XYZ file of C-alpha atoms in Angstrom:
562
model
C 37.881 41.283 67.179
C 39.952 38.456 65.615
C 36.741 36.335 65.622
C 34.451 39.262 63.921
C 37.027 39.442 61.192
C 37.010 35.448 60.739
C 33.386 35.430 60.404
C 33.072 38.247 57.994
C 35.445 36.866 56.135
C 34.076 33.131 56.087
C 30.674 35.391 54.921
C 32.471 36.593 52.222
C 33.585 33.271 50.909
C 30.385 31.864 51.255
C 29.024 34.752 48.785
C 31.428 34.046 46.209
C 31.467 30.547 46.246
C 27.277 31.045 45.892
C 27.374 33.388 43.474
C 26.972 31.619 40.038
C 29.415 33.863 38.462
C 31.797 32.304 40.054
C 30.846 28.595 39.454
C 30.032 29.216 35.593
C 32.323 29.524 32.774
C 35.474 31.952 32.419
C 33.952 35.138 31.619
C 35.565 36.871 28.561
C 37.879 40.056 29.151
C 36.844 43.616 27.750
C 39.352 43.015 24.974
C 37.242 39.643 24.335
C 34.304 41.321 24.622
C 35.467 44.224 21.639
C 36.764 41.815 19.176
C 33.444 39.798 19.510
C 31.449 43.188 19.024
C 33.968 43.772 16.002
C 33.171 40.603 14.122
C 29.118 40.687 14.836
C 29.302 44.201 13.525
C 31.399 43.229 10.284
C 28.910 40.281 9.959
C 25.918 42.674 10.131
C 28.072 45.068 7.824
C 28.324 41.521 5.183
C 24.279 40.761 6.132
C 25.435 37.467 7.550
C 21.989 37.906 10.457
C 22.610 34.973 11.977
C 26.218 35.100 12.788
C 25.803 38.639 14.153
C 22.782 38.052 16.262
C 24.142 34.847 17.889
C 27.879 36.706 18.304
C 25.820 39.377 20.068
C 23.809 37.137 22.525
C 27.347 36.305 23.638
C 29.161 39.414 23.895
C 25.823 41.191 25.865
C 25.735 38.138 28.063
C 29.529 39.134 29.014
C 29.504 42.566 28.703
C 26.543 42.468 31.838
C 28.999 39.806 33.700
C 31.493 42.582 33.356
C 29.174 45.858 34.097
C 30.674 47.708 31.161
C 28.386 50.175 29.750
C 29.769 51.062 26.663
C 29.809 47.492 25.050
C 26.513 47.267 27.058
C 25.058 49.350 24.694
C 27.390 48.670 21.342
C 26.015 45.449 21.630
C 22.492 46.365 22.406
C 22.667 48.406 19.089
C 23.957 46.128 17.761
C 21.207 43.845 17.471
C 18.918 47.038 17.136
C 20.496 47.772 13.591
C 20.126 43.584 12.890
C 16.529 43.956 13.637
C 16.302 47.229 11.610
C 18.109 46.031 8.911
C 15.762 42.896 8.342
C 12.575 46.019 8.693
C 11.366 44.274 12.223
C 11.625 47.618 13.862
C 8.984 46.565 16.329
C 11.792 44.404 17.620
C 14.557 46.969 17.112
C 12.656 49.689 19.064
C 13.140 48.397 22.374
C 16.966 47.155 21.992
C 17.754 50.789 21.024
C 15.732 52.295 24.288
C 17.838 50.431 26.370
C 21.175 50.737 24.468
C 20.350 54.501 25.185
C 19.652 53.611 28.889
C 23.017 52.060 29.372
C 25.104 54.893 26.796
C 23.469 57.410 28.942
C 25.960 56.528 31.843
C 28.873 57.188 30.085
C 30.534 60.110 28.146
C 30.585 58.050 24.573
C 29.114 61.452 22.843
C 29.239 59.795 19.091
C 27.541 56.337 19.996
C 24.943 58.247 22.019
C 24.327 60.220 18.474
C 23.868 57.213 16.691
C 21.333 55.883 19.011
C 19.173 58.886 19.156
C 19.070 58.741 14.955
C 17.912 54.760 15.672
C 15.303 55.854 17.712
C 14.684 59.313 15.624
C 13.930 57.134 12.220
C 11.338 54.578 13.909
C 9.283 57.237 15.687
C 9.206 59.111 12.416
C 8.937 56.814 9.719
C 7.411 54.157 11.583
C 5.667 55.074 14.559
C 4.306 58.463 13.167
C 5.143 60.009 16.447
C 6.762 62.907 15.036
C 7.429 65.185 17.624
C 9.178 62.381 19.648
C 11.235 61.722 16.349
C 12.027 65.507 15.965
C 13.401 65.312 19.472
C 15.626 62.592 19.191
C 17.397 63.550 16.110
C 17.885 67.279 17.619
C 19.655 64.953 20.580
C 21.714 62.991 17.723
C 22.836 66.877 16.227
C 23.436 67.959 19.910
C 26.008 64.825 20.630
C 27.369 65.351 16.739
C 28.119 68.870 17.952
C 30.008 68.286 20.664
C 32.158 65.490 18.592
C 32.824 68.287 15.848
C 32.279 65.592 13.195
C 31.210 67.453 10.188
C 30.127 64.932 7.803
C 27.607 63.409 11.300
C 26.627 66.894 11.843
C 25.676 67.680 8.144
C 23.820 64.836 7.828
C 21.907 65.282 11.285
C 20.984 68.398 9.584
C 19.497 66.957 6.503
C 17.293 64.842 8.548
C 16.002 67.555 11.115
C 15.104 69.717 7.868
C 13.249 66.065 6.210
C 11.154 65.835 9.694
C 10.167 69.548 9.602
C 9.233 69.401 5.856
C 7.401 66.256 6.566
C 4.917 67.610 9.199
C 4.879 70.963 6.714
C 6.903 72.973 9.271
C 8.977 74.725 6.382
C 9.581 77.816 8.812
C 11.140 75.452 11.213
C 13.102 73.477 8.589
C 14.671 76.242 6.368
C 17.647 77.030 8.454
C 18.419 73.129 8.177
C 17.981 73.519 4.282
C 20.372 76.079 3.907
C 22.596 74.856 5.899
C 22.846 71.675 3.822
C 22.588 73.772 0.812
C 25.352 75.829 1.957
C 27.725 72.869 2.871
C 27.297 70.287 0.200
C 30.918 69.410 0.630
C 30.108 67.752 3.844
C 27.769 65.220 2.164
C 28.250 62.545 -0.398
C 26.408 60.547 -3.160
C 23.855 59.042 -0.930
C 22.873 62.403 0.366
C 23.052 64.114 -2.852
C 18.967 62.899 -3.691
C 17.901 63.402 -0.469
C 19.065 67.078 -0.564
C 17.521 67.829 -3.976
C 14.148 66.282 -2.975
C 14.012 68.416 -0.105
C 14.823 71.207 -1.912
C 12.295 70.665 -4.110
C 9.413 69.966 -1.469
C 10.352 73.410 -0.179
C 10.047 75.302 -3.743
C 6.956 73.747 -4.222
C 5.865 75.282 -0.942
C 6.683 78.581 -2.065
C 4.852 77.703 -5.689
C 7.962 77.997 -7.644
C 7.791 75.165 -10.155
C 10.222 75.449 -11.833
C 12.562 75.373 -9.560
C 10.418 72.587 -7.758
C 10.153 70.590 -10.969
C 14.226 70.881 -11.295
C 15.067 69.835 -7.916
C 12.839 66.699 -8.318
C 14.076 65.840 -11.195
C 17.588 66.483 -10.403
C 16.628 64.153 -7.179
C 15.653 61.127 -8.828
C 18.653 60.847 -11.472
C 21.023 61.131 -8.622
C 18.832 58.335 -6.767
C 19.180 56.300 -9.653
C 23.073 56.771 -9.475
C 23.580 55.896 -6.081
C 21.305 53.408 -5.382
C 19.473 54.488 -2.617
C 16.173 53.124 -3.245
C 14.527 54.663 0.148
C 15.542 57.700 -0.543
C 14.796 57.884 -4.543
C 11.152 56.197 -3.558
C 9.838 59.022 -1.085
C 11.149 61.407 -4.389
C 9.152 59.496 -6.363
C 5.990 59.568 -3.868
C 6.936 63.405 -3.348
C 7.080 64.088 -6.798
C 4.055 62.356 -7.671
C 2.125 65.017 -5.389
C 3.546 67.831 -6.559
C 2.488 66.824 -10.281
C -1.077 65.949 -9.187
C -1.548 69.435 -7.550
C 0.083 70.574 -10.903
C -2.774 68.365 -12.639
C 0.214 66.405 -14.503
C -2.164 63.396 -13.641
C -0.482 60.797 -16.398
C 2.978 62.038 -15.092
C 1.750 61.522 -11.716
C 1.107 58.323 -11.854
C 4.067 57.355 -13.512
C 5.743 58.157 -10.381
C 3.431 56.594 -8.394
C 3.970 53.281 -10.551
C 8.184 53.511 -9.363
C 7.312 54.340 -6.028
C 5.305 51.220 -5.309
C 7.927 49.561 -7.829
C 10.679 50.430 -5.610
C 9.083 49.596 -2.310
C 8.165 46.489 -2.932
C 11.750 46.274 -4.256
C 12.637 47.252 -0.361
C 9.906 45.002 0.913
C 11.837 41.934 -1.218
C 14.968 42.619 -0.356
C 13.957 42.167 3.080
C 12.820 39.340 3.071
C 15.458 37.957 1.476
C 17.848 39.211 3.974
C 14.903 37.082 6.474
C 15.997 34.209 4.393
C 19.400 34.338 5.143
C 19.038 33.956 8.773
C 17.617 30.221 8.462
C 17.036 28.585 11.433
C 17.127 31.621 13.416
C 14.579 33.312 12.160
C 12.373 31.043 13.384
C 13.805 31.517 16.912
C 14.021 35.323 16.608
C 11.243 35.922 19.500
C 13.126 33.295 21.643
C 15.956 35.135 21.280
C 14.765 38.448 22.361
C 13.224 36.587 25.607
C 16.916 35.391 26.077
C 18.279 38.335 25.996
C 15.740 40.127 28.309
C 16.558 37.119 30.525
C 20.108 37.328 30.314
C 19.536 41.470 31.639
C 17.160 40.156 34.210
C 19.191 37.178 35.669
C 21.902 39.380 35.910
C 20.118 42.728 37.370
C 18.343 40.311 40.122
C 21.469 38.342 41.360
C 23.299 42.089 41.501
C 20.998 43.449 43.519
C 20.838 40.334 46.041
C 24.573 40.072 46.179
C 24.445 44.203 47.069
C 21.751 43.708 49.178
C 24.199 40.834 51.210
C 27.198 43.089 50.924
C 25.317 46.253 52.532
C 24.095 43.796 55.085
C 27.670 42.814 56.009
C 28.356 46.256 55.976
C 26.119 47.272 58.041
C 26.736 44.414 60.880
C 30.575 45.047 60.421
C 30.131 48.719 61.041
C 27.765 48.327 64.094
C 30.230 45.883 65.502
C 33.334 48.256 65.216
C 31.298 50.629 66.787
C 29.935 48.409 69.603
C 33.597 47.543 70.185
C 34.800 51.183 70.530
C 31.357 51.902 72.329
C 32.663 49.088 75.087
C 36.016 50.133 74.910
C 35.680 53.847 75.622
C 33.114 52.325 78.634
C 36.061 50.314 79.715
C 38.753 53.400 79.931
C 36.251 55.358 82.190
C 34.615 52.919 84.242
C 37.079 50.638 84.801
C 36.516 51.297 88.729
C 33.315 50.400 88.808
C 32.559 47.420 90.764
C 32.383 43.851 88.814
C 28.621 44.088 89.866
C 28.070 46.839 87.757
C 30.358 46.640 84.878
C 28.757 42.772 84.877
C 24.997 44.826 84.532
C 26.377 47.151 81.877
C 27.933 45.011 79.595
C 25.039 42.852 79.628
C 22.992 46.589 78.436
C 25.308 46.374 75.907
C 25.255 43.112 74.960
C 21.504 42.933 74.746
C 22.026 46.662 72.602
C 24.341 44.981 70.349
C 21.618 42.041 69.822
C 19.203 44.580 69.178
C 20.874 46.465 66.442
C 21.558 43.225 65.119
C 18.327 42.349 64.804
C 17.826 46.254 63.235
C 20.026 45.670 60.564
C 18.246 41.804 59.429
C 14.914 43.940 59.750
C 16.148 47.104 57.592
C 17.409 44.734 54.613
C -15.026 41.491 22.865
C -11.889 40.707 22.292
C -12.500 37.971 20.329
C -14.584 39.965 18.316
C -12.356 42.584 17.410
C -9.799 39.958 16.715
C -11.506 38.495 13.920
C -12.912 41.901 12.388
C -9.002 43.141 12.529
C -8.193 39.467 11.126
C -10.590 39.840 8.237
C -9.689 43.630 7.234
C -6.285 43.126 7.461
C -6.041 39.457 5.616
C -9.646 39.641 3.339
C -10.270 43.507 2.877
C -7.249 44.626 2.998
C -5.892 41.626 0.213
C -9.149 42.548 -1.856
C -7.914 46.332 -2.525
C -4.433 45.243 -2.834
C -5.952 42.856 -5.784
C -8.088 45.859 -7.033
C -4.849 47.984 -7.034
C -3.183 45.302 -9.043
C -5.766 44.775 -11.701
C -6.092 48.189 -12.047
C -2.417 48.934 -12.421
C -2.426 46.061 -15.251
C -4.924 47.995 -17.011
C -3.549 51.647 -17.035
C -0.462 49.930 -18.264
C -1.830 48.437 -21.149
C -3.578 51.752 -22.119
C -1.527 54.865 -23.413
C -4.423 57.420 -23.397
C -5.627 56.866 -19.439
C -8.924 58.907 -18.180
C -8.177 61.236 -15.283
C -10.913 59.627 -13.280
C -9.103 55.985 -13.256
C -5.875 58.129 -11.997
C -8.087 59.444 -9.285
C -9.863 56.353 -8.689
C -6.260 54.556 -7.934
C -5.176 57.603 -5.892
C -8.282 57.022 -3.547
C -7.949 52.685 -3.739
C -4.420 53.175 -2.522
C -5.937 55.541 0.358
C -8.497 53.541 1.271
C -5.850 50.621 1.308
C -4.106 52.401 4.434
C -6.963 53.107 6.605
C -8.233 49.969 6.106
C -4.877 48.940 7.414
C -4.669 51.670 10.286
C -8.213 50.471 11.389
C -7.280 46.597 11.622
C -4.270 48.373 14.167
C -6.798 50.310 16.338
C -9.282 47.233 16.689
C -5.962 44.759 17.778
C -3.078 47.533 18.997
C -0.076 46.383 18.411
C 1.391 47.244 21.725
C -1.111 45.320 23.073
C -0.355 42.095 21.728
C 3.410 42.506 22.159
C 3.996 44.112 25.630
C 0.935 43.969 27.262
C -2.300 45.575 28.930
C 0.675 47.965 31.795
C 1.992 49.161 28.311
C -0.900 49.528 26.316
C -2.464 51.286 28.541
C -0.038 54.023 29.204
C 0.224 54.546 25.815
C -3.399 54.994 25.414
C -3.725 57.552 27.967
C -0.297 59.792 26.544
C -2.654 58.957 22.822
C -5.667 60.433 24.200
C -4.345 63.348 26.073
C -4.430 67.048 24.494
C -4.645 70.245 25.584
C -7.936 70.127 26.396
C -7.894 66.539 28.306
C -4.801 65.279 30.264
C -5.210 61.766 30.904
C -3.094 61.203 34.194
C -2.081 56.637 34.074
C -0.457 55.869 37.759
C 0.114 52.132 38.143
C 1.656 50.064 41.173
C 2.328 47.263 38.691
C 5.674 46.356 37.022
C 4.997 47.473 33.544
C 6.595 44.279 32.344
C 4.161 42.187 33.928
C 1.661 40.134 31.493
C -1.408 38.419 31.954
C -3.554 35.866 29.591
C -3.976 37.436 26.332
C -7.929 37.293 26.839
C -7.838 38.996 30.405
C -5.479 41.660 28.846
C -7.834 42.137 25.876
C -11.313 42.163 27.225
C -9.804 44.738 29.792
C -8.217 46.866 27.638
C -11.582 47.234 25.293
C -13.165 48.535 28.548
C -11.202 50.693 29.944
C -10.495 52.144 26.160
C -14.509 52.288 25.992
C -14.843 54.659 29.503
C -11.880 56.727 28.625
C -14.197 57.273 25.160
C -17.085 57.813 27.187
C -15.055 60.985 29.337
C -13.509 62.274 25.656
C -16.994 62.454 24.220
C -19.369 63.428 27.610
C -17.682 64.447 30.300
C -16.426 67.926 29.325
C -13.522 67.271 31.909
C -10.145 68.963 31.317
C -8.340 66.536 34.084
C -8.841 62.516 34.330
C -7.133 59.694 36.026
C -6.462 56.059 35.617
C -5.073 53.949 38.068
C -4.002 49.848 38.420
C -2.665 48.254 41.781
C -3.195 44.669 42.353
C -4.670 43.241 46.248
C -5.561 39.562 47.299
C -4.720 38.574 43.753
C -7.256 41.450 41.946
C -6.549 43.894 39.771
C -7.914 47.148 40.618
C -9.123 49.946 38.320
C -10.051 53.511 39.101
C -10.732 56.127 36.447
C -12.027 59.096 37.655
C -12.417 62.802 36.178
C -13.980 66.333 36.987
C -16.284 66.718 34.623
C -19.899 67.329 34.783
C -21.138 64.434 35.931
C -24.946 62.517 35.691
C -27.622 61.184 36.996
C -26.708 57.315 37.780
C -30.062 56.798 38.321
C -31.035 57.719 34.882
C -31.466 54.741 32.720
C -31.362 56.398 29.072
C -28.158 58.212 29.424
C -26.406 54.962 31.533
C -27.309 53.839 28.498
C -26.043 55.923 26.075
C -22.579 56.037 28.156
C -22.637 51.979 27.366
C -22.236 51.431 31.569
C -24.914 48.169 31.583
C -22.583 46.891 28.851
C -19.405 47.330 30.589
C -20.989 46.116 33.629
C -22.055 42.655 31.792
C -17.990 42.262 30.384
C -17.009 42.746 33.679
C -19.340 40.401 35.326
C -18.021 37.814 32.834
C -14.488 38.324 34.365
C -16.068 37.703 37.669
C -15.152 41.257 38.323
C -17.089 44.013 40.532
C -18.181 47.433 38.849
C -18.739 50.603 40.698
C -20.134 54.121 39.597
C -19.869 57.485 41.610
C -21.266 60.233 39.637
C -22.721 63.490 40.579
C -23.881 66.335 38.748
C -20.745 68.776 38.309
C -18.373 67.326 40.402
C -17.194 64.602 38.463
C -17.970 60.678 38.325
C -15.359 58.647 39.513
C -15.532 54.554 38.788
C -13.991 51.244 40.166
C -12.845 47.848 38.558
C -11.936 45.341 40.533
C -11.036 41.703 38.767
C -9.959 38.403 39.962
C -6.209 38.300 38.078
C -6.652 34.996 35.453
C -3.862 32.424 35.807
């Protein structure tokens, strides 16, 4: 027994004194770790980017060493807001998922409420995704509630009642309004526009102008007031609407004029902030890999020390139970002969090997590129230019035709799908996280009530590959799940990844009506021969099941590109 314990314990040492936690630098305490938090946050608070971001690198690095999830997530935040701050909420998004990951294991009800507004804000104003953003700021009022903070919870309120006006849900949203209506106490000077534009969005629902006209008005002087030049330019945009319904076209466009005024005043101000973080913001995608490594590094040596420590466990415990196992043996057949008690302690011996041995075992890409390049850098530049010259001109001209109103109205629309289609031909998910990620967003995109798209993959979502392997296979799979949106008549399809022998398989199948394989017009017409010829440039293999009615079911399979 003395000689287990010696050995376990010599075990033990020799995981510590491996472990590089213990061979690198003092870690910081938790009262360290706040103060550090403290000073990035009043650094963010003075816009000093730099000092926060690199103050945060340090206290998440500790924070992990430490396993404490509330300055886990602080800090994640943290750099969130930075990010958000500096309008790169492509690279706030995913610091705020995982704050929420980590402030989800503890009972920090207020931090969790500012998290789920984070989120709330990018899938609403950024993302579009307005049903996700609806349900994360009904999370932020649900945490607010149970804080009884009623300056959080009236302004929870206010936004809840901005996403329901914004997707024209006015049924939905009016409790909202008059609740904020009914408690103005709660709110302050910031809040005071935003209340009065939504107030009048809603009375121009209902048709009352007046009213409508009031509340707009009433909006944009107290915008003025209190600086809040998001807020006072979505009144502007709103109120230029509601006066070009009203056929107020001149007015209109006045409005339009601050808007864009005021958001490229936004857009500036950024950018100076950008500015400010110097060398840094040059680093800015090194320092998110850093982080992410910093997570990782820590996550994989926890789970190999816990995998030792279970291991230890596990021989320990089998060895205290081999030794009562041979001692209760001893007490009751202790008269045995030496023959036999020499023939059963060698059973157990060889037992005790064996559950040893138990334990060890148990532990057109390109294409697209340039077409998105040229709309968003050529086309896209060319109706900015057009917008420009033609704002110079209505500004020089007091009496201004209703059709050059109209005219700019339709530039300025053109001007965003022009923009939205330069997205779709390079996604934007695709480029930053990769084919795993782009393609399970694809299939939630393209699912409706009519068509569920169902995406199982084997594959670490965080894995990447070139960016020309991701590309050309993303086109092609995006082209057959087209194919079953447009032909198939299917209510139910599925896409599936694994990887074997260093290939990436495919499967998409669905239950819709099916063809005739052997028919060379409508192969055709699905764009198969095409897909085939892509594929056959990847070195890749390309397999069709289809039958009449019951479906067509089809198979990828693609040497993985180093």
């Amino acid at each position: 027994m003395r000689k287990a314990s010696f050995i376990s314990l010599l075990l033990l040492q020799l995981i510590c004194f491996s472990n590089p936690f213990y061979s690198q630098n003092k870690i910081l305490t938790k009262n360290e770790i706040e103060k550090l938090v403290t000073d990035a946050t009043e650094n963010w608070k003075n816009n000093d980017y730099e000092k926060s971001l690199k103050k945060s690198r340090i206290a998440l690095k500790n924070a992990i060493a430490i396993n404490e999830y509330n300055l886990i997530a602080r800090t994640y935040n943290l750099i969130g807001v930075n990010f958000d701050d500096l309008l790169m909420l492509d690279k706030a998004f995913p610091y705020y998922i995982k704050a929420l990951y980590y402030i989800n294991k503890t009972d920090n009800n207020i931090l969790k409420s500012k998290i789920h507004n984070n989120l709330a804000n990018i899938y609403f104003f950024e993302k579009k995704q307005y049903q996700k953003g609806i349900i994360h700021y009904k999370k932020a009022l649900e945490y607010c509630n149970s804080t009884s903070d009623t300056s959080l919870i009236y302004l929870r309120k206010l936004n809840i009642a901005w996403a329901y006006f914004e997707i024209k849900d006015f049924k939905t949203g009016l409790p909202y309004l008059k609740y904020i209506n009914q408690f103005k106490e709660y709110g302050d000077e910031s809040t005071d526009g935003a209340v009065n534009m939504l107030n009048g969005v809603y009375n121009d629902h209902i048709n009352d102008t007046v009213k409508a006209n009031f509340y707009f008005l009433k909006a944009i002087e107290l915008g003025k007031k209190s600086h809040e030049n998001f807020d006072l330019s979505i009144t502007h945009q709103k109120y230029a609407d509601f006066l070009f319904k009203k056929k107020n076209y001149k007015k209109a466009y006045e409005n339009i004029l601050e808007f864009n005024r005021l958001t490229n005043e936004i857009d500036d101000l950024a950018k100076q902030k950008k500015t400010k973080l110097a060398g840094v913001n040059l680093e800015l995608d090194e320092f998110k890999r850093e982080v992410d490594k910093i997570e990782t590094a820590y996550k994989n040596k926890q789970k190999l020390l816990q995998e030792e420590q279970s291991k230890h466990k596990k021989i320990f415990s089998t060895i205290v139970l081999l030794f009562l196992i041979i001692t209760i043996f001893f007490y009751f057949f202790h008269q045995y002969t030496k023959l036999k008690q020499k023939n059963r302690i060698k059973n157990i011996q060889n037992k005790i090997h064996q559950n040893i041995i138990n334990a060890s075992i148990d532990g057109q890409e390109s294409e697209r590129k340039k077409v998105a390049l040229f709309l968003h850098d050529t086309i896209s530049a060319s109706l900015s230019s057009a917008g420009m010259h033609l704002n110079v001109f209505l500004s020089q001209h007091n009496t201004v035709p209703d059709e050059i109103i109209k005219t700019k109205f339709i530039l300025d629309e053109t001007h965003d799908k022009v923009r939205d289609l330069s997205h779709d031909l390079l996604p934007t998910l695709l480029v930053r996280f990769g084919l795993l990620y782009a393609l399970d967003d694809l299939c939630e995109k393209y699912s409706n009530s009519n068509l569920h798209f169902e995406y199982l993959n084997t594959i670490s979502n965080k894995k990447r590959y070139t960016e020309t392997f991701e590309t050309r296979l993303y086109f092609i799979i995006s082209e057959l799940l087209n194919n079953i949106i447009k032909h198939s008549e299917a209510n139910r399809a599925e896409v599936s990844l694994s990887e074997n022998n260093n290939e990436l398989i495919i499967e998409i199948t669905d239950n819709g009506k099916g063809f005739d394989i052997n028919d060379f017009n409508f192969v055709e017409g699905f764009g198969l021969n095409q897909i085939k010829a892509r594929i056959n440039n990847l070195n890749g293999k390309f397999d069709v099941n289809s039958k009449i009615n019951e479906g067509t079911s089809i198979k990828i399979s693609v040497p993985i590109s180093s």
